[in-house]
PDB file of C-alpha atoms in Angstrom:
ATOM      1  CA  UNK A  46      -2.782  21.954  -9.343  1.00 56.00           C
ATOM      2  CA  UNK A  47      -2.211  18.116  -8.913  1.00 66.00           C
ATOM      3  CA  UNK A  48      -1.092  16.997  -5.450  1.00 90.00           C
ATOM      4  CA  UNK A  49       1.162  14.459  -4.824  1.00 94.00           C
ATOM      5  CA  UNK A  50       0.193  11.120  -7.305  1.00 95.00           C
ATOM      6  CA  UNK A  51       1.023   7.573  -6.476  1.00 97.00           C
ATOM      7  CA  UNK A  52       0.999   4.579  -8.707  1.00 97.00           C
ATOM      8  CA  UNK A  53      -0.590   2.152  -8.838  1.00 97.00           C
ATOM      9  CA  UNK A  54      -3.145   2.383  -6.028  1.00 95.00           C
ATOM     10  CA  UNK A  55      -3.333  -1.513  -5.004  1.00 96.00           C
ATOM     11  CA  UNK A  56      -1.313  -4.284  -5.432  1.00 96.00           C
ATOM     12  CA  UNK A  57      -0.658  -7.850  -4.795  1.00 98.00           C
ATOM     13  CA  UNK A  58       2.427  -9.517  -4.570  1.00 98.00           C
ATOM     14  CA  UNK A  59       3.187 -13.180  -3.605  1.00 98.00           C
ATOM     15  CA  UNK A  60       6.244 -13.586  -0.834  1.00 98.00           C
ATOM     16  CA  UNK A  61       9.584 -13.470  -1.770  1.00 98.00           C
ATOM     17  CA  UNK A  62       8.845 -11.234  -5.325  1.00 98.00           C
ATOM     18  CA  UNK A  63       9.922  -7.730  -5.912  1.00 98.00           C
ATOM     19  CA  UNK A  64       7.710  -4.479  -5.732  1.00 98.00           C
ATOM     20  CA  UNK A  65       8.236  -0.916  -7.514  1.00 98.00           C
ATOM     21  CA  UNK A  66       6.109   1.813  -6.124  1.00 98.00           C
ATOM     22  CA  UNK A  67       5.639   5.069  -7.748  1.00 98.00           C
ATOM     23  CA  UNK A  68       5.520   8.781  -6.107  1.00 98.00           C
ATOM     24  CA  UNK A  69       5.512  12.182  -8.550  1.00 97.00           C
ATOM     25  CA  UNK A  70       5.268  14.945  -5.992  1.00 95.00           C
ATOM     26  CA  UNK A  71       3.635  18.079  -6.025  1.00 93.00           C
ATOM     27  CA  UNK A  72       4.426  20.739  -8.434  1.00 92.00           C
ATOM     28  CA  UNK A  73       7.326  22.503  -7.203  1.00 88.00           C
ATOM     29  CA  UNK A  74       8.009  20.470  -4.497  1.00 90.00           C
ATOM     30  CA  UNK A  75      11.342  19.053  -4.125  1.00 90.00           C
ATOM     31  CA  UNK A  76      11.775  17.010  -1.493  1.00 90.00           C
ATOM     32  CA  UNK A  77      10.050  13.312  -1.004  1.00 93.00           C
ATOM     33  CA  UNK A  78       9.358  10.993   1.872  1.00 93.00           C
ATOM     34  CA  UNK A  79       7.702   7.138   2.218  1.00 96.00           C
ATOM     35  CA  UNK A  80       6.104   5.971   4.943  1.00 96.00           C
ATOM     36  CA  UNK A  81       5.186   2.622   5.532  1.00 97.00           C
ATOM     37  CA  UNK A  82       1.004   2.511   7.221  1.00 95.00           C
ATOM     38  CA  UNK A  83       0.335  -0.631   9.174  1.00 94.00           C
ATOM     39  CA  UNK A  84      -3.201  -1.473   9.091  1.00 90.00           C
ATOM     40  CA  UNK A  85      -4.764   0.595  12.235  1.00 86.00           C
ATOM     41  CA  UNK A  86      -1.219   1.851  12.699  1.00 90.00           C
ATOM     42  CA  UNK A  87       0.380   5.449  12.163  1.00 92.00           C
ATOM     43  CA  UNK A  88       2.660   5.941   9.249  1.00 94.00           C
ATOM     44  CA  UNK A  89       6.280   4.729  10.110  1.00 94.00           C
ATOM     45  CA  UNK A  90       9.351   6.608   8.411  1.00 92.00           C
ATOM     46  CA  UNK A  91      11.355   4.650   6.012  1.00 95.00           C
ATOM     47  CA  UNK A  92      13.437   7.543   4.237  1.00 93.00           C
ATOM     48  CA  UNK A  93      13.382  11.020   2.365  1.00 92.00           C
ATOM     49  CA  UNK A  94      15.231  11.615  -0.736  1.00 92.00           C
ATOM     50  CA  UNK A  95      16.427  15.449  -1.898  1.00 89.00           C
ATOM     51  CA  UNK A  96      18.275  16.200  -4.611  1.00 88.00           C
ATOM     52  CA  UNK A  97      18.472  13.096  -5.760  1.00 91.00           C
ATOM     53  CA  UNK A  98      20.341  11.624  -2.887  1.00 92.00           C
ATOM     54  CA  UNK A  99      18.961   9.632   0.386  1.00 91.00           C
ATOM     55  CA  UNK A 100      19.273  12.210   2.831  1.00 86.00           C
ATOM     56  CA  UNK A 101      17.746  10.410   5.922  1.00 85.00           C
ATOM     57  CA  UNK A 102      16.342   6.261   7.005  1.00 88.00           C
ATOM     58  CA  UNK A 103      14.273   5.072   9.520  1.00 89.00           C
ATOM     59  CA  UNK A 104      14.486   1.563  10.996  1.00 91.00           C
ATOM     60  CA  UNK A 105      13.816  -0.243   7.829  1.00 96.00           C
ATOM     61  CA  UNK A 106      16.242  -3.093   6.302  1.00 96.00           C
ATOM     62  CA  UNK A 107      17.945  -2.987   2.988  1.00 96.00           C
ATOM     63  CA  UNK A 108      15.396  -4.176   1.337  1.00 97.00           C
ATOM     64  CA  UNK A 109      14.031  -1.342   0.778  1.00 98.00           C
ATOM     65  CA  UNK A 110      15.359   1.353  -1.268  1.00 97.00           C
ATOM     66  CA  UNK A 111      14.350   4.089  -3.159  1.00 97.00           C
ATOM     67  CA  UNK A 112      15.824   6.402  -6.017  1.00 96.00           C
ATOM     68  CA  UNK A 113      14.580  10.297  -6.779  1.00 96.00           C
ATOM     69  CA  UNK A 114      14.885  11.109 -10.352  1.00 96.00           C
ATOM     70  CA  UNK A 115      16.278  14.841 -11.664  1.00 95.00           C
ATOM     71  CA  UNK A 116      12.232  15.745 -12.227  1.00 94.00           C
ATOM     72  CA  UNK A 117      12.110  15.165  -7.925  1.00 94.00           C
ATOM     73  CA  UNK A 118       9.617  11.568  -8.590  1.00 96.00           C
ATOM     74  CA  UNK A 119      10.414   8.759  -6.503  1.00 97.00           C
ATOM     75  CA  UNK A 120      10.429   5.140  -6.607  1.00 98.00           C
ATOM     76  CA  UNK A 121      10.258   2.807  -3.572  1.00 98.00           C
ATOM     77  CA  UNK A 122      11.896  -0.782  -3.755  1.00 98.00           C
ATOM     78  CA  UNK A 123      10.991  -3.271  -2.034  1.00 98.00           C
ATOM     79  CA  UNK A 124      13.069  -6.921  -2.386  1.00 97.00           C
ATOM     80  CA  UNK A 125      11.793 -10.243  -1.058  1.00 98.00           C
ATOM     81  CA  UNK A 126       8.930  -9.267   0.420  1.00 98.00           C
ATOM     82  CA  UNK A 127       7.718 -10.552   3.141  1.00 98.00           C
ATOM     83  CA  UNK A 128       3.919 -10.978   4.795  1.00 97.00           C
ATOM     84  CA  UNK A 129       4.692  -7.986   7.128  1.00 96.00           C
ATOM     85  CA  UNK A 130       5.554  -5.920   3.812  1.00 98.00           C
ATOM     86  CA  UNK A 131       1.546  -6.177   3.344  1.00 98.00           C
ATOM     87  CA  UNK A 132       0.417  -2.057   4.286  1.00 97.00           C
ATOM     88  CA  UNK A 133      -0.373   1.340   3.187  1.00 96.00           C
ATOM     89  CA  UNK A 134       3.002   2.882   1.349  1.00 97.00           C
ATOM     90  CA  UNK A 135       2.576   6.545   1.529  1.00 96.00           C
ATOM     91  CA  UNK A 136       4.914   9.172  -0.311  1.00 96.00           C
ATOM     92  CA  UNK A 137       4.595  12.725   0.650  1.00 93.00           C
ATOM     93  CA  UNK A 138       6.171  15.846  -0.900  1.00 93.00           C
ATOM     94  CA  UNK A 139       7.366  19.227   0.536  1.00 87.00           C
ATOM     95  CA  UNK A 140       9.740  22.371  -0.164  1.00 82.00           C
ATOM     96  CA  UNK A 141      10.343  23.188   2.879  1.00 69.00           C
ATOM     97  CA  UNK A 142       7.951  20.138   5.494  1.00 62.00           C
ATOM     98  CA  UNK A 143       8.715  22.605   8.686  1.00 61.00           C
ATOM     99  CA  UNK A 144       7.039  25.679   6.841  1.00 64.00           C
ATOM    100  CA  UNK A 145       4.662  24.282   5.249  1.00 69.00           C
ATOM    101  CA  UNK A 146       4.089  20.313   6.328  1.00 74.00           C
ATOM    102  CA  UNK A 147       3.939  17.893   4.219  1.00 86.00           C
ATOM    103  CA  UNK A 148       1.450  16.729   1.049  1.00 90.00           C
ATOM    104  CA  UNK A 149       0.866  12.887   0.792  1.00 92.00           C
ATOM    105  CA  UNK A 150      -0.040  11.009  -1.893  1.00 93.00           C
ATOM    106  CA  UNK A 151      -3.331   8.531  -1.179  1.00 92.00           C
ATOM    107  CA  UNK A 152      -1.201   5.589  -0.910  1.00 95.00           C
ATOM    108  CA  UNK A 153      -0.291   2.204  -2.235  1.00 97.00           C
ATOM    109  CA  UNK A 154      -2.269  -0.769  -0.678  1.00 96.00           C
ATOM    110  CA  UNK A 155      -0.203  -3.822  -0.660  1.00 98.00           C
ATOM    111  CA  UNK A 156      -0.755  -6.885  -0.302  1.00 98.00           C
ATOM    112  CA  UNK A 157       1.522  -9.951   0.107  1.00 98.00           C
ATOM    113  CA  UNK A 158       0.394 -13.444  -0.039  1.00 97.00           C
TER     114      UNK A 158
ATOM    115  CA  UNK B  98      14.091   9.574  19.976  1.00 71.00           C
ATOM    116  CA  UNK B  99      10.900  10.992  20.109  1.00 80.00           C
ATOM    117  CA  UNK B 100       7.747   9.802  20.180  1.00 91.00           C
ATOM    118  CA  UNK B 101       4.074  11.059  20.256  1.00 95.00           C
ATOM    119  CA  UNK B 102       1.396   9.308  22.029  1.00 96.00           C
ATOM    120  CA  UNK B 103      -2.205   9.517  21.049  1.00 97.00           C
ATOM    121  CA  UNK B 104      -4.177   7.687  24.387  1.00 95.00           C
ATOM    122  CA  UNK B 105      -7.378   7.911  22.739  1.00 96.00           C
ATOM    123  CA  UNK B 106      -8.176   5.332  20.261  1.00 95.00           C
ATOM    124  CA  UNK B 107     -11.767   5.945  19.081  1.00 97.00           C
ATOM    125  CA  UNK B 108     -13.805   9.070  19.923  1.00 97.00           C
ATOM    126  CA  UNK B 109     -17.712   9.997  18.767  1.00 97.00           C
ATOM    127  CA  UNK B 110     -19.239  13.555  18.558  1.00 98.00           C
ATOM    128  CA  UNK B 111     -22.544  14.803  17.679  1.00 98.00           C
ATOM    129  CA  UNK B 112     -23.190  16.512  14.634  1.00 97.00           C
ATOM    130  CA  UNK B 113     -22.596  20.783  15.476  1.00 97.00           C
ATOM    131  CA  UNK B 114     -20.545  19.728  18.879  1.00 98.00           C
ATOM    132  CA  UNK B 115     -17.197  20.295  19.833  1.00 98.00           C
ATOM    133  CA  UNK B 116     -15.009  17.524  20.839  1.00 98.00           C
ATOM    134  CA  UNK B 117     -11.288  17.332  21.586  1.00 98.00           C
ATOM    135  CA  UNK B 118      -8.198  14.780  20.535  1.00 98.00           C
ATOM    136  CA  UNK B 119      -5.743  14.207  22.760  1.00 98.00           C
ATOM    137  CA  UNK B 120      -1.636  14.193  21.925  1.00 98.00           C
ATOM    138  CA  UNK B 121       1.562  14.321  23.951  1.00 97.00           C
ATOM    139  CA  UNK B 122       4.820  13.984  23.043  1.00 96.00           C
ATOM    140  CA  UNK B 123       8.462  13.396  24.362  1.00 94.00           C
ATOM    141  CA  UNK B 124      11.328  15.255  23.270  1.00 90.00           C
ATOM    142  CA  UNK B 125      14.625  17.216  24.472  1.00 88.00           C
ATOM    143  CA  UNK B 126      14.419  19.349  21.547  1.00 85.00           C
ATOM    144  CA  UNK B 127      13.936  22.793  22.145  1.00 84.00           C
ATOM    145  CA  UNK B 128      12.949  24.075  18.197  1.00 84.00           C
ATOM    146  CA  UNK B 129       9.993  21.402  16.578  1.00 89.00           C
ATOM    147  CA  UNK B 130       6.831  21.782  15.149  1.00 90.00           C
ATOM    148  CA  UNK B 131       3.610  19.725  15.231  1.00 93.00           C
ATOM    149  CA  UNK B 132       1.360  19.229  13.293  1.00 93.00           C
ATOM    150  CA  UNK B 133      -2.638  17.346  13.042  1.00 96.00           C
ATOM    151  CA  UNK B 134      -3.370  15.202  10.042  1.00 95.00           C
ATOM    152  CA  UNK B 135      -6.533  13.604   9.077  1.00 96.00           C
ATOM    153  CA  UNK B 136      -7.195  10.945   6.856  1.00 94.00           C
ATOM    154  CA  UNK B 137     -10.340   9.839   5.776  1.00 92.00           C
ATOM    155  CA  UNK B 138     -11.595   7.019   4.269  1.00 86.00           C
ATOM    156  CA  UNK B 139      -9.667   7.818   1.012  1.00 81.00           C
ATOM    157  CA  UNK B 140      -6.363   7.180   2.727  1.00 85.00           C
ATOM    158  CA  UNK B 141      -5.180  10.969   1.904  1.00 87.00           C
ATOM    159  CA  UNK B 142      -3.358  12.416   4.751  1.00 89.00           C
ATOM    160  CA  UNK B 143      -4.348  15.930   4.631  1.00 91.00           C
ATOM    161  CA  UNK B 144      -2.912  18.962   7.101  1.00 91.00           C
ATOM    162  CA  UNK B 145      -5.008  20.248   9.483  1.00 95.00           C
ATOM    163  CA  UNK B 146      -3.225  22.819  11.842  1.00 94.00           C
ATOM    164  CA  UNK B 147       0.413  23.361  12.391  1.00 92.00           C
ATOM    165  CA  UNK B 148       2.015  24.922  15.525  1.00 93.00           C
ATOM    166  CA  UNK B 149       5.506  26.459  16.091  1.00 90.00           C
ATOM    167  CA  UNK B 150       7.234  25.401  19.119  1.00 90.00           C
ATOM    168  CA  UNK B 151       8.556  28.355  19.827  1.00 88.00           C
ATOM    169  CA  UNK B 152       5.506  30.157  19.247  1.00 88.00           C
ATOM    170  CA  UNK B 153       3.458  30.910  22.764  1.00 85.00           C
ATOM    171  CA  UNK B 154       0.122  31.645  20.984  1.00 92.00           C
ATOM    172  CA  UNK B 155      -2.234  28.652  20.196  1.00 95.00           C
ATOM    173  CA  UNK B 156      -2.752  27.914  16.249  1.00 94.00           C
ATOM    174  CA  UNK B 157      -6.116  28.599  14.624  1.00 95.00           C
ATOM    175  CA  UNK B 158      -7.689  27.661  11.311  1.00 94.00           C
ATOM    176  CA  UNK B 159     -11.004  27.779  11.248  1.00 96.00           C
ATOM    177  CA  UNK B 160     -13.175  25.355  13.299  1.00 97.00           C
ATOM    178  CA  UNK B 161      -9.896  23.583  14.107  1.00 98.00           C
ATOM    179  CA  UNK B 162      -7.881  24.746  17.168  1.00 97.00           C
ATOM    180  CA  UNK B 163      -5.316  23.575  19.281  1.00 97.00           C
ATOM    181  CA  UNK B 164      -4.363  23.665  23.069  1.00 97.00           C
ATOM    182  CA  UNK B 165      -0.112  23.909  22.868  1.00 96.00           C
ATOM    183  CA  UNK B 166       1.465  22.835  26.738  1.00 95.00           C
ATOM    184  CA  UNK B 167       5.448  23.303  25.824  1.00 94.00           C
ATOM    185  CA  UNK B 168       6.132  22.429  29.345  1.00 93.00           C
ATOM    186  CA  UNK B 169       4.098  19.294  29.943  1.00 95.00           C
ATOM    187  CA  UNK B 170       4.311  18.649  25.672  1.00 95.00           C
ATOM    188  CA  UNK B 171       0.557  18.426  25.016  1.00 96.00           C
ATOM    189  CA  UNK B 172      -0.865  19.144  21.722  1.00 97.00           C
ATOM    190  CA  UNK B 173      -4.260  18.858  22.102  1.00 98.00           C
ATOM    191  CA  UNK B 174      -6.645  19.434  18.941  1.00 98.00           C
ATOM    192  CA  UNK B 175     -10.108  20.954  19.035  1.00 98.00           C
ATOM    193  CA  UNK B 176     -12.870  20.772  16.581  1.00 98.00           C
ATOM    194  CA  UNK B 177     -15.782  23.291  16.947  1.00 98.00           C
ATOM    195  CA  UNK B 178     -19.002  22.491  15.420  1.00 98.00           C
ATOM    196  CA  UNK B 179     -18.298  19.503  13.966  1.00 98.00           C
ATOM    197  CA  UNK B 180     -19.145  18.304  10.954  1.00 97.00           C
ATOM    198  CA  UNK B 181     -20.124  14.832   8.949  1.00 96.00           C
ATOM    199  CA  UNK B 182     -16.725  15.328   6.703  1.00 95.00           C
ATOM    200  CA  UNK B 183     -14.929  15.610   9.968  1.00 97.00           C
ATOM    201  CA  UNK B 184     -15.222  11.959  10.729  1.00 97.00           C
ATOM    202  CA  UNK B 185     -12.096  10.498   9.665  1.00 96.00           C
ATOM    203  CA  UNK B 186      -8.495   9.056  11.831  1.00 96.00           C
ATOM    204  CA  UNK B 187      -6.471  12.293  12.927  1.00 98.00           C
ATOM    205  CA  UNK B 188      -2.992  11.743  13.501  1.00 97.00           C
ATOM    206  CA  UNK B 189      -0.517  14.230  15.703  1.00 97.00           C
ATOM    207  CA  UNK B 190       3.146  14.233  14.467  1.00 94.00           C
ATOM    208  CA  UNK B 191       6.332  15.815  15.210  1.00 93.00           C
ATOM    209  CA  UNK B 192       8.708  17.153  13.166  1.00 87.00           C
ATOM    210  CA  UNK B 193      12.531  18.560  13.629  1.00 80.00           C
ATOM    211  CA  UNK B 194      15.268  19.078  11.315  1.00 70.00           C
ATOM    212  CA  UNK B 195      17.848  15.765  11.836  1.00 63.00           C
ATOM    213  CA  UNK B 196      21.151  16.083  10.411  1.00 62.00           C
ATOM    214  CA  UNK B 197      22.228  16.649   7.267  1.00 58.00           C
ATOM    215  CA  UNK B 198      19.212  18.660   6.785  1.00 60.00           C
ATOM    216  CA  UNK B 199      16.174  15.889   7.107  1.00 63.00           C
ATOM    217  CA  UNK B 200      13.158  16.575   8.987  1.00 70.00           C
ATOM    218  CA  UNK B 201      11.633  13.727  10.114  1.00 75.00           C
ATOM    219  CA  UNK B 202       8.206  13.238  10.762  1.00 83.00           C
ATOM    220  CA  UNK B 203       7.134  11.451  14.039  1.00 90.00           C
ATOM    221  CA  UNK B 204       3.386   9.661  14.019  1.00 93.00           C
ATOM    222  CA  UNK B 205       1.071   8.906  17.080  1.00 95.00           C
ATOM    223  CA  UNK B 206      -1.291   6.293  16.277  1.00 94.00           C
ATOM    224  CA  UNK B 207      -4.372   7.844  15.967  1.00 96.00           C
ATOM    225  CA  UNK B 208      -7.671   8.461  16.867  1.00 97.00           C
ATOM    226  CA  UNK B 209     -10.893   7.936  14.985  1.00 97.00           C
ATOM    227  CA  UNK B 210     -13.105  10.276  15.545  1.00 97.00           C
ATOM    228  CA  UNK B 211     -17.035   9.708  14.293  1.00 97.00           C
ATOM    229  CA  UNK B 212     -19.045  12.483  14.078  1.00 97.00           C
ATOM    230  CA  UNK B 213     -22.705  11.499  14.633  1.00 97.00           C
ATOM    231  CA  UNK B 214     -25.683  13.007  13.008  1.00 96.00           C
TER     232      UNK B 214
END
């Protein structure tokens, strides 16, 4: 049973460009969060999509944003990016996250120069 | 808001001890869960041990263990006979259903832990 699968696994990305990161969650999950990991940090919230809709945001600007397709995968957005855009982008999956907790992905390393 | 403190940066343990993380956490919820998550060296956050807040009796999986305080919100998480595979950063977290449904989850900031052989 695949876990949760991210794509791609590193990246680099000058200032200023655009970045598309890629989440397909568990089987039979259908519920999916990012989280933005600082180096030496804990993972920050920066929002959970159900149903296809944005259900919830943490303190992160508009520009990021993210879209869940009908098949529950996700795609983070991330517009002129910045230096402090360079971290560990984690998407994790759930059914029900109180129940059951969550299942991350291993992460997107980026890296903006 | 709540947040979830983790006052111990770094910790080492020999190889077959037991050692214990430290986690507290602020909240005026009554209903939450917690949770320990470790992630090793390939970046995977993986669940450890989950505990019910409104569940009196400690949580136990295994060698893993944890010490719930509701009233002075401690979550404290102990590893029996530890082993090499152990060493890794363990995060506590907090979760709670937010409006509209959500459940938010709330990171400390670790501790790496290095088990020694």
């Amino acid at each position: 049973d695949a876990g949760v699968t991210q794509s791609p696994t590193h990246l680099i990305k000058t200032r200023g460009q655009q970045v598309t990161l890629r989440c397909s969650p568990k089987s039979g999950h259908d519920t999916v969060s990012w989280y933005q990991q600082a180096l030496g940090q804990g993972p920050q919230f920066i929002f959970q999509y159900y149903e296809e809709e944005e259900r919830q945001r943490g303190n992160f600007p508009d520009r990021f944003s993210g879209h869940q397709f009908p098949n529950y995968s996700s795609e983070l957005n991330v517009n002129a990016l910045l230096l402090g855009d360079s971290a560990l982008y984690l998407c994790a999956s759930s059914l029900d996250g109180l129940l059951y907790g969550y299942t991350f992905g291993s992460g997107t390393r980026l890296t903006v120069v | 808001a709540q947040t979830v403190t983790q006052s111990q940066p770094e910790m080492s343990v020999q190889e077959a001890e037991t050692v214990t993380l430290s986690c507290t956490y602020d909240t005026s919820e009554n209903n939450y869960y917690l949770f320990w998550y470790k992630q090793p060296p390939s970046r995977q956050m993986i669940l450890v041990i989950r505990q019910e807040a409104y569940k009196q009796q400690n949580a136990t999986e295994n060698r893993f263990s944890v010490n719930f305080q509701k009233a002075a919100k401690s979550f404290s998480l102990k590893i029996s006979d530890s082993q090499l595979g152990d060493t890794a950063m363990y995060f506590c977290a907090f979760m709670k259903h937010g409006s509209g449904g959500y459940q938010k989850v709330t990171f400390g900031t670790g501790t790496k832990l290095q088990v020694i052989p």
